[in-house]
PDB file of C-alpha atoms in Angstrom:
ATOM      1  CA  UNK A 101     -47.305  18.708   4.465  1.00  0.00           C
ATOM      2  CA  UNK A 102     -44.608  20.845   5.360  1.00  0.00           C
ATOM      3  CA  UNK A 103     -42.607  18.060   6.867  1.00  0.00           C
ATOM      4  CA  UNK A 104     -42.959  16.029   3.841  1.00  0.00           C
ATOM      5  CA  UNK A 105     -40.042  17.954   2.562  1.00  0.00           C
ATOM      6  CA  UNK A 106     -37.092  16.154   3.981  1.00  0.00           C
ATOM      7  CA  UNK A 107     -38.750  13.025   3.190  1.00  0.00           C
ATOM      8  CA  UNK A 108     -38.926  14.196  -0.861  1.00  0.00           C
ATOM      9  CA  UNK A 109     -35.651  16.170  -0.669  1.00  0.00           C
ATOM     10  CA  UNK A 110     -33.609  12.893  -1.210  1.00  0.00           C
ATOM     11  CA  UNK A 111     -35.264  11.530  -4.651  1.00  0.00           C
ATOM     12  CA  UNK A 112     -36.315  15.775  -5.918  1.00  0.00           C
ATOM     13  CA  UNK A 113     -34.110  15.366  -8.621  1.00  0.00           C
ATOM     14  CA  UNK A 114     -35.013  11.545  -8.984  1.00  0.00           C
ATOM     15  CA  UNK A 115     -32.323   9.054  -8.377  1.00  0.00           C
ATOM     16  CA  UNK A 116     -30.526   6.907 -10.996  1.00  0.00           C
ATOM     17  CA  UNK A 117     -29.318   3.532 -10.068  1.00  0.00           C
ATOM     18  CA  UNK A 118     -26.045   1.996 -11.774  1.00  0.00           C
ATOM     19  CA  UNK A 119     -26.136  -1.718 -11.995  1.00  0.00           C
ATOM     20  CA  UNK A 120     -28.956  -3.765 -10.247  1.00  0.00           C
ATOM     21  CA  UNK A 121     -31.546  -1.352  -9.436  1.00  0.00           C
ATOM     22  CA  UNK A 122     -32.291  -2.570  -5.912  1.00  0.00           C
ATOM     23  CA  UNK A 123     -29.475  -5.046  -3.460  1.00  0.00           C
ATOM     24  CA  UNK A 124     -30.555  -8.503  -2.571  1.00  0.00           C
ATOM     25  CA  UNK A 125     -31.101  -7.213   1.285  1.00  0.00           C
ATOM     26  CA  UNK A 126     -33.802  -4.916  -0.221  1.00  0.00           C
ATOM     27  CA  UNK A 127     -35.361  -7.284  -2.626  1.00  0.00           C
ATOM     28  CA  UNK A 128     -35.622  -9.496   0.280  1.00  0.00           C
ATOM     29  CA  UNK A 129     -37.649  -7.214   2.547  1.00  0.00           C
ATOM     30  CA  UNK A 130     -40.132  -6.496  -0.513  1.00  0.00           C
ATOM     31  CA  UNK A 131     -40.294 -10.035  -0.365  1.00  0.00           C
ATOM     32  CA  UNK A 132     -41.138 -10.528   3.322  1.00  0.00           C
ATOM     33  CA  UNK A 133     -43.472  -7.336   3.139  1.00  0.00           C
ATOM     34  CA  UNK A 134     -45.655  -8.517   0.102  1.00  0.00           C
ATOM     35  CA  UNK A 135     -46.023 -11.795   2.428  1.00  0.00           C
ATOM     36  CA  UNK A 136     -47.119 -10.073   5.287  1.00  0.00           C
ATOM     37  CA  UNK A 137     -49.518  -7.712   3.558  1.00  0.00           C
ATOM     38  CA  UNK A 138     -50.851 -11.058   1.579  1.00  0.00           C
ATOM     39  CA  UNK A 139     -50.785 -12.875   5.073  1.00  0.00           C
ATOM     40  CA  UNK A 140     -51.798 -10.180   7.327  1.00  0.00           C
ATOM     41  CA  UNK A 141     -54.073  -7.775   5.003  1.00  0.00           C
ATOM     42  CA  UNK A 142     -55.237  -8.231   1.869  1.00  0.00           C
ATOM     43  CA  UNK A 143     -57.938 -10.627   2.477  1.00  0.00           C
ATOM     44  CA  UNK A 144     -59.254  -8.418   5.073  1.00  0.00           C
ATOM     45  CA  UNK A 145     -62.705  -6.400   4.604  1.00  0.00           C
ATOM     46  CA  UNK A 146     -63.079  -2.879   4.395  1.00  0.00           C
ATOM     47  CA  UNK A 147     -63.959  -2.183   7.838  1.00  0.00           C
ATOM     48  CA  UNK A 148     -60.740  -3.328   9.133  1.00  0.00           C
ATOM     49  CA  UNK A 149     -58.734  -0.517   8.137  1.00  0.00           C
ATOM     50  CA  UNK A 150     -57.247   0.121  11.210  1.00  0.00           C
ATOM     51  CA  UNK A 151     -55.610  -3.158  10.941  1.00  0.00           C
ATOM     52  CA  UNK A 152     -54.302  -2.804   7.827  1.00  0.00           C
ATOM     53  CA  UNK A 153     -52.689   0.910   9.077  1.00  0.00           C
ATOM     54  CA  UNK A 154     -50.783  -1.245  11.701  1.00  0.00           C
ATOM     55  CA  UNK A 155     -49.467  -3.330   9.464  1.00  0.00           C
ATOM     56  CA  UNK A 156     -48.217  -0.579   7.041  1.00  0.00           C
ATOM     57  CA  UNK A 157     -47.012   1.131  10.307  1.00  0.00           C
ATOM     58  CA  UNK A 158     -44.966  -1.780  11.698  1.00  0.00           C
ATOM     59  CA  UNK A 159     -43.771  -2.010   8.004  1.00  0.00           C
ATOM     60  CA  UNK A 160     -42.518   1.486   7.803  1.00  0.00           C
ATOM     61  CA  UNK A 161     -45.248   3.127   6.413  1.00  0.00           C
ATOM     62  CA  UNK A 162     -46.174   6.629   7.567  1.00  0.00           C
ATOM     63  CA  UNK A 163     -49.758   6.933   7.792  1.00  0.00           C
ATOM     64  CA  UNK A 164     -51.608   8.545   9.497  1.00  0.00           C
ATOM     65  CA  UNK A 165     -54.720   6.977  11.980  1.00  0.00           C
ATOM     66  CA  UNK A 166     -57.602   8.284  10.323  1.00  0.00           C
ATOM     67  CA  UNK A 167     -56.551   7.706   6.599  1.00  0.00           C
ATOM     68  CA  UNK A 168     -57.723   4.096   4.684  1.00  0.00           C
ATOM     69  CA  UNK A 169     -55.888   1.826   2.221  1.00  0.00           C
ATOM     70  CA  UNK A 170     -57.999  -0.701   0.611  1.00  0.00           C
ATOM     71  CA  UNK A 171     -57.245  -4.665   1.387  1.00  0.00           C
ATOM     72  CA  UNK A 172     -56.446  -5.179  -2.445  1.00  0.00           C
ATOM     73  CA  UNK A 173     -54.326  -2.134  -2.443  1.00  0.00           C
ATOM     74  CA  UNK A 174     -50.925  -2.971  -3.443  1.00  0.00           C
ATOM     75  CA  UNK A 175     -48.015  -0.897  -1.839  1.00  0.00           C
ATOM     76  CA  UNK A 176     -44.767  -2.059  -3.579  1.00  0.00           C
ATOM     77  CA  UNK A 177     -42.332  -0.706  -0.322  1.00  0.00           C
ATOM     78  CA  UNK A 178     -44.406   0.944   2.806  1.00  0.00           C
ATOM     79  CA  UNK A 179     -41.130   2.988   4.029  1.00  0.00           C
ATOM     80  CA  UNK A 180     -41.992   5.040   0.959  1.00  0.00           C
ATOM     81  CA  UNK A 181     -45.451   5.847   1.535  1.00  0.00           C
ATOM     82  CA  UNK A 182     -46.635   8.732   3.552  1.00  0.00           C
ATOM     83  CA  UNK A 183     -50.414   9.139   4.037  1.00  0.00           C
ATOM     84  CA  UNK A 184     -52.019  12.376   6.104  1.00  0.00           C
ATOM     85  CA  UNK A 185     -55.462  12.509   7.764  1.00  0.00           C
ATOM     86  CA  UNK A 186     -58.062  10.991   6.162  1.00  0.00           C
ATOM     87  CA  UNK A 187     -56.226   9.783   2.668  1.00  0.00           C
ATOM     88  CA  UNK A 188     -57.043   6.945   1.336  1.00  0.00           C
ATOM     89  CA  UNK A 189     -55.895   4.381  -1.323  1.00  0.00           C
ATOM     90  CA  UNK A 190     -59.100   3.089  -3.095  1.00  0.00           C
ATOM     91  CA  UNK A 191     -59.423  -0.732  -3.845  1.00  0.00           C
ATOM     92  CA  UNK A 192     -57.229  -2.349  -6.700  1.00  0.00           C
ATOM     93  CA  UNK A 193     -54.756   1.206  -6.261  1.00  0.00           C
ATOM     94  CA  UNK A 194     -51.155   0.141  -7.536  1.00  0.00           C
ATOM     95  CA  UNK A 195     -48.616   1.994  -5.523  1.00  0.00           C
ATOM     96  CA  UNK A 196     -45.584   1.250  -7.653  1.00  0.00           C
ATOM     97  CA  UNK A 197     -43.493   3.291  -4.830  1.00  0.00           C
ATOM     98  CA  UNK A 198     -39.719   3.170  -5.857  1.00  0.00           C
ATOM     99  CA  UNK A 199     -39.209   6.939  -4.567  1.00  0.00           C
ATOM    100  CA  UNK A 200     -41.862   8.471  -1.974  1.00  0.00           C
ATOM    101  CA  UNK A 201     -45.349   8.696  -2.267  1.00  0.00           C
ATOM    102  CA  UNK A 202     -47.037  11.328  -0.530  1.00  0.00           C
ATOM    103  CA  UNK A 203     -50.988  11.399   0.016  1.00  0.00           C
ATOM    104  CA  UNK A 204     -52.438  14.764   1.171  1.00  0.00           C
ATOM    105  CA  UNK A 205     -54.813  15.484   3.427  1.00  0.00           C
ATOM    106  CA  UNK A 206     -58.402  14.795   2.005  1.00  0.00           C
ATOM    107  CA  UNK A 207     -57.033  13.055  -1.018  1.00  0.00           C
ATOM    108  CA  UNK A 208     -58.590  10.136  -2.677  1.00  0.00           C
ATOM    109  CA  UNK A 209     -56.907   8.026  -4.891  1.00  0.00           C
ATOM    110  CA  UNK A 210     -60.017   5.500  -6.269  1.00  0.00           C
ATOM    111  CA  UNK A 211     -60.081   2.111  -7.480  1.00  0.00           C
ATOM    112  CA  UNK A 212     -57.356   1.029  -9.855  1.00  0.00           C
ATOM    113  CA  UNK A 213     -55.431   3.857 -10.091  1.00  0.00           C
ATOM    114  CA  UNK A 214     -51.965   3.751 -10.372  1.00  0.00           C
ATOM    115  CA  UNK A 215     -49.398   5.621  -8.669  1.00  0.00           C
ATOM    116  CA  UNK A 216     -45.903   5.015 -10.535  1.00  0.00           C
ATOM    117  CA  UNK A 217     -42.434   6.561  -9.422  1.00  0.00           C
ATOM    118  CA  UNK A 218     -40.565   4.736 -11.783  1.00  0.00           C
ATOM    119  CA  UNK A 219     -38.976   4.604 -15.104  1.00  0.00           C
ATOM    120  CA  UNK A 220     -36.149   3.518 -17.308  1.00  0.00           C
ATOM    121  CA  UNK A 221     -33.377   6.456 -18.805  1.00  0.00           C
ATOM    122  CA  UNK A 222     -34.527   5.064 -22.450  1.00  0.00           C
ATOM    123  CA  UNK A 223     -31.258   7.162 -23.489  1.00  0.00           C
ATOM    124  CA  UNK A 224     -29.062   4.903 -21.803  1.00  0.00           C
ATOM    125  CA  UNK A 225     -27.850   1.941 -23.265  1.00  0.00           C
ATOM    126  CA  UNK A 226     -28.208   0.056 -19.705  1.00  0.00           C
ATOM    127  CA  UNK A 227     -31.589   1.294 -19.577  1.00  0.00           C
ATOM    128  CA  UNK A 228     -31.133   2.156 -16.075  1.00  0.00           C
ATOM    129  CA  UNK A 229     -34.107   2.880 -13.809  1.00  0.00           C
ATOM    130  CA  UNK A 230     -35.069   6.168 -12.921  1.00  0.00           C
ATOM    131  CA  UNK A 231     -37.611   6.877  -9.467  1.00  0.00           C
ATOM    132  CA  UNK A 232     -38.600  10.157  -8.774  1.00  0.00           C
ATOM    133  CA  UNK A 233     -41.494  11.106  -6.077  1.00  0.00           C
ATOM    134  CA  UNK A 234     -44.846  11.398  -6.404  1.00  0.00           C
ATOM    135  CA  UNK A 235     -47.044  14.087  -4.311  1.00  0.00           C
ATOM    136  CA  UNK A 236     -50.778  14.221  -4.067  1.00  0.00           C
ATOM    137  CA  UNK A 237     -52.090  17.058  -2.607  1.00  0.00           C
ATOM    138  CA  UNK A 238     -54.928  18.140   0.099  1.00  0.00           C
ATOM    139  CA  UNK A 239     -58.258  17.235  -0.868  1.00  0.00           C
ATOM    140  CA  UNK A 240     -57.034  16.050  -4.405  1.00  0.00           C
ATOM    141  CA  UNK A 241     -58.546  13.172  -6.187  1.00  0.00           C
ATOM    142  CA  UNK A 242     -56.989  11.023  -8.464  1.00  0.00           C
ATOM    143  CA  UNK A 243     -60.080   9.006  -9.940  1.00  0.00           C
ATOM    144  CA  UNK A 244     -60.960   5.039 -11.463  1.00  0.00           C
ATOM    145  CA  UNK A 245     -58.183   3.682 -13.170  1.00  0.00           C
ATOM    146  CA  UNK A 246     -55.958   6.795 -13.874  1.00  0.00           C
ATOM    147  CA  UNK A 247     -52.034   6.985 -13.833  1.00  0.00           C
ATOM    148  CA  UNK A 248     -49.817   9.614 -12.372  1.00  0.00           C
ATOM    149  CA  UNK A 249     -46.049   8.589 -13.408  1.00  0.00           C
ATOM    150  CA  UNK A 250     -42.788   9.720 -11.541  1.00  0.00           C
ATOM    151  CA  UNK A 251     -42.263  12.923 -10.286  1.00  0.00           C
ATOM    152  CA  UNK A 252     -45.699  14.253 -11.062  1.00  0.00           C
ATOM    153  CA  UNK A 253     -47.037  17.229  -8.096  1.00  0.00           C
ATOM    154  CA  UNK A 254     -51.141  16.838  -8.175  1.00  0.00           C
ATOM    155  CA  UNK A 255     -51.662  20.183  -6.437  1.00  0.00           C
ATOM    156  CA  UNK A 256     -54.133  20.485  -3.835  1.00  0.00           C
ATOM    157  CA  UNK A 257     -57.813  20.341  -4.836  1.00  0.00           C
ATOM    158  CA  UNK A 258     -56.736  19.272  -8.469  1.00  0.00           C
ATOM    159  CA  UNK A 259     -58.584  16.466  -9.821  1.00  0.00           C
ATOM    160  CA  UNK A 260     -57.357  13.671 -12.304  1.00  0.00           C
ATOM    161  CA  UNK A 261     -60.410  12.326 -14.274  1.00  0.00           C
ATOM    162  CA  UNK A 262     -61.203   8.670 -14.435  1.00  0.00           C
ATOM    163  CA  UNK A 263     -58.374   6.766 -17.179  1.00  0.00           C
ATOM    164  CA  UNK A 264     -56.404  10.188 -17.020  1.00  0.00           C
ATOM    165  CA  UNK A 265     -52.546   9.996 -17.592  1.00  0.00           C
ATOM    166  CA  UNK A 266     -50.211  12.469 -15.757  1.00  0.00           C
ATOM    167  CA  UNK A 267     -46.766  13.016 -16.494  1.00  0.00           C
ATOM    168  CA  UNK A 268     -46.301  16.586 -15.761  1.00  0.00           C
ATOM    169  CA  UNK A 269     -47.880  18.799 -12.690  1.00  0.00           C
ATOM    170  CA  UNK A 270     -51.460  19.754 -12.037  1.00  0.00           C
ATOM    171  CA  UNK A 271     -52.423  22.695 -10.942  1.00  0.00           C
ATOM    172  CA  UNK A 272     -54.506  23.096  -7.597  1.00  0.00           C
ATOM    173  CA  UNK A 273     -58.092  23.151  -7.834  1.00  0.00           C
ATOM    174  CA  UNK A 274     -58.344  22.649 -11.592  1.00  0.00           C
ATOM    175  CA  UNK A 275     -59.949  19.297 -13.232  1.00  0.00           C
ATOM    176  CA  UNK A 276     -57.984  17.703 -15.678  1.00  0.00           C
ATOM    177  CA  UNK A 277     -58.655  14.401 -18.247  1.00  0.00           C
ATOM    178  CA  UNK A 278     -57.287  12.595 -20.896  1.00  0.00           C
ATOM    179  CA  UNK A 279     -54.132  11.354 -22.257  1.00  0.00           C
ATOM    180  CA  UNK A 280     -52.454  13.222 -21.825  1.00  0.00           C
ATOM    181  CA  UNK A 281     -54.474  15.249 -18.785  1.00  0.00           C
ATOM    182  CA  UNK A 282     -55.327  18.402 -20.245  1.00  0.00           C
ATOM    183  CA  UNK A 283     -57.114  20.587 -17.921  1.00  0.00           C
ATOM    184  CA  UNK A 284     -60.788  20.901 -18.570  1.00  0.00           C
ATOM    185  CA  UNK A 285     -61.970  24.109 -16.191  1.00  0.00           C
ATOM    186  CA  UNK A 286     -61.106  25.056 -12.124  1.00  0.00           C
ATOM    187  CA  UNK A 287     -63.278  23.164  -9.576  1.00  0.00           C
ATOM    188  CA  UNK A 288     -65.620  24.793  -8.209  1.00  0.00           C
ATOM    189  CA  UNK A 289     -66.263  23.142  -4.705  1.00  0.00           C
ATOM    190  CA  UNK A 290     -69.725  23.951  -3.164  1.00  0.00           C
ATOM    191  CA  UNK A 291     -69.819  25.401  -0.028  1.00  0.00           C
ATOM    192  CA  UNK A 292     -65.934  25.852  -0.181  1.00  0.00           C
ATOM    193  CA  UNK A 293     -66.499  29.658   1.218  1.00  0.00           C
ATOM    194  CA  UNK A 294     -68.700  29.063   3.974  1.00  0.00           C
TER     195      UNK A 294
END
């Protein structure tokens, strides 16, 4: 994930946008995108997930050919989304991708989680919005219906449980639940030294 870097380097600090958060040009080409995924994609069964990888490809997406993203799998803007081998996105998985998104190797993110970069500066009396990026790590899992908001780092082999809200890092390999995640005890992955 070492050449994720450059990718993140840009929205690290997150990135605050004056006026209208996003130009017409851009609001147009979420536009056209969320066609083409609803056109092209989202009806499409499981199986076909190397379809769906071309679309996100041809859409900007960078992802690699052995990971999976679920038909019902929404992806808000595929030039911020950066999968590795054998990620996936789980169905119903909101990727609410304002900054980048990066998905480890190994990592699952399951059904109807939700994956949000953005915010609003609640100090400001424009209540600007505020995207930072979001980073999953290698063999992670981010489980049923859990959130991870902007700028969280889900280290590698850390687990979010089911419903669990994120809003600061997680360590690798521990397991963490709750609201927010508190961590519970390391993971213990069988087999992991052989």
């Amino acid at each position: 994930m070492n050449g994720d870097r450059d990718i993140l380097q840009a929205g690290r600090h997150g990135a605050v946008f004056g006026g209208a958060s996003f130009t017409l040009a851009h609001r147009l080409k979420r536009l056209a995108w969320a066609t083409a995924w609803l056109v092209l994609a989202r009806w499409t069964p499981a199986p076909m997930r190397t379809w769906r990888i071309m679309v996100l490809r041809a859409c900007g997406a960078r992802v690699h050919a052995t990971a999976n993203v679920y038909g019902s799998a929404r992806i808000w803007y595929p030039p911020n989304l950066t999968m590795h081998a054998h990620a996936t996105l789980g169905p119903r998985v909101n990727c609410y991708n304002m900054a980048a998104i990066v998905v480890g190797e190994r990592a699952l993110v399951s059904q109807g989680a939700h994956l949000c970069c953005g915010s609003h500066d609640v100090d400001d009396a424009h209540f600007q919005l505020v995207a930072k990026p979001i980073v999953i790590g290698e063999g992670a899992w981010v489980a049923a219906e859990a959130f991870v908001g902007p700028g969280v780092e889900i280290g590698n082999g850390a687990v979010l449980g089911a419903r669990g809200v994120a809003f600061t890092n997680l360590e690798p390999g521990m397991i963490y639940a709750g609201n927010p995640a508190r961590p519970l005890r390391p993971r213990r992955l069988a087999g992991a030294g052989a």
